[in-house]
Amino acid sequence: MSDRPEHWNGVYARRAPQEVSWFQPEATMSLELIAATGVARDAPLIDVGAGASLLVDGLLAKGFRDITLLDVAHAALAETRRRLGPSAGTAVHYVVGDITTWTPVRQYALWHDRAVFHFLTAPSDRAAYRRALALALEPGAHAILATFALDGPERCSNLPVQRYSADALAAEFAGVLTPVEARPEVHRTPSGTPQSFVVVRFIRSARGGS
Ligand SMILES: C[S@@+](CC[C@H](N)C(=O)[O-])C[C@H]1O[C@@H](n2cnc3c(N)ncnc32)[C@H](O)[C@@H]1O
């Protein structure tokens, strides 16, 4: 059985949300790229490995009202639920699950993943992720994936990561996603350390899945 829930729940139990290395006070790049897709405010969006990210706060502020947050760590989603309080109403759906074993029960207009896919170092886990994504997105839907870049860290949260160039990330999703644009991003951890990311915006290809 996977020890991912134990690992990640432990991380969120030990550290305050603003102390984890991936914390962003505002998910600026993600919000910019989501705006670039032109996706409608009532369209269903999913943030895979959402953690306790403030992306959902930014989306709610912009009027999005069908947002699913999926994470293997129950503790992370509980923190977001506490932070948002009743103001989020029915706009936010919480799913505790591992993306490598999760089967979507509906489709989404947009898939967002910041710093999750890069933890999948086993080819079988990456194939499982692609299968879930292919099922979750109809042709023409959008995906935004952010991973550590080739000059980014080799590990995060005590786990090894797979680093990508924009081309290598696109190659991972060939036949499933078509790249639209790629942007570099330097994230500053709460302690001020720079971390190099690559962020790629895709469209779900007309055919194919893995
Ligand atoms: C580095 S954090 C990024 C969190 C958030 N996306 C952000 O940008 O703040 C990675 C998150 O992915 C979650 N995670 C790791 N592996 C996962 C998996 N296989 N399925 C679902 N969530 C996973 C962790 O619990 C953690 O919240």
Coordinates of N, CA, C and O in Angstrom, one line a residue, residues 20-23 114 148 151-153 155 185-197:
V20 N 5.6 25.8 4.5 CA 6.1 24.7 3.6 C 6.8 25.4 2.4 O 6.5 26.6 2.0
S21 N 7.8 24.7 1.8 CA 8.7 25.4 0.8 C 7.9 25.9 -0.4 O 8.3 26.8 -1.1
W22 N 6.8 25.2 -0.7 CA 6.1 25.6 -1.9 C 5.0 26.7 -1.7 O 4.3 27.0 -2.6
F23 N 4.9 27.2 -0.5 CA 3.9 28.2 -0.2 C 4.1 29.5 -1.0 O 5.1 30.0 -1.3
R114 N 0.3 22.1 -9.7 CA 1.5 22.8 -9.4 C 2.3 21.9 -8.5 O 1.8 21.7 -7.3
F148 N 9.3 21.2 -11.3 CA 10.6 21.8 -11.2 C 11.3 21.7 -12.6 O 11.1 20.7 -13.3
D151 N 17.0 23.0 -13.9 CA 17.9 23.5 -12.9 C 17.2 23.7 -11.6 O 17.7 24.5 -10.7
G152 N 16.1 23.1 -11.4 CA 15.3 23.2 -10.1 C 15.9 22.1 -9.1 O 16.8 21.4 -9.5
P153 N 15.3 22.1 -7.9 CA 15.8 21.1 -6.9 C 15.6 19.7 -7.4 O 14.7 19.3 -8.1
R155 N 15.2 17.3 -5.0 CA 14.3 16.7 -4.0 C 13.4 17.8 -3.5 O 13.7 19.0 -3.5
E185 N 9.4 29.9 -14.3 CA 9.0 30.7 -13.1 C 10.0 30.4 -12.0 O 10.4 29.2 -11.8
V186 N 10.5 31.4 -11.3 CA 11.4 31.3 -10.2 C 10.5 31.5 -8.9 O 10.0 32.6 -8.7
H187 N 10.3 30.4 -8.2 CA 9.6 30.5 -6.9 C 10.6 30.8 -5.8 O 11.6 30.2 -5.7
R188 N 10.2 31.7 -4.9 CA 11.0 31.9 -3.7 C 10.4 31.2 -2.5 O 9.2 31.5 -2.2
T189 N 11.1 30.3 -1.9 CA 10.5 29.6 -0.7 C 10.4 30.6 0.4 O 11.0 31.7 0.4
P190 N 9.6 30.3 1.5 CA 9.5 31.2 2.6 C 10.8 31.6 3.2 O 11.0 32.7 3.7
S191 N 11.9 30.8 3.0 CA 13.2 31.2 3.6 C 14.0 31.9 2.5 O 15.2 32.3 2.8
G192 N 13.5 32.2 1.3 CA 14.1 33.0 0.4 C 14.9 32.2 -0.7 O 15.5 32.9 -1.6
T193 N 14.9 30.9 -0.7 CA 15.7 30.1 -1.6 C 14.9 30.1 -3.0 O 13.7 29.8 -3.0
P194 N 15.7 30.4 -4.1 CA 15.0 30.4 -5.4 C 14.8 28.9 -5.9 O 15.8 28.1 -5.7
Q195 N 13.7 28.6 -6.5 CA 13.5 27.3 -7.1 C 12.9 27.5 -8.5 O 11.9 28.2 -8.7
S196 N 13.6 26.8 -9.4 CA 13.2 27.0 -10.8 C 12.1 26.1 -11.2 O 12.3 24.8 -11.1
F197 N 11.0 26.6 -11.7 CA 9.9 25.8 -12.3 C 9.7 26.0 -13.8 O 10.2 27.1 -14.3

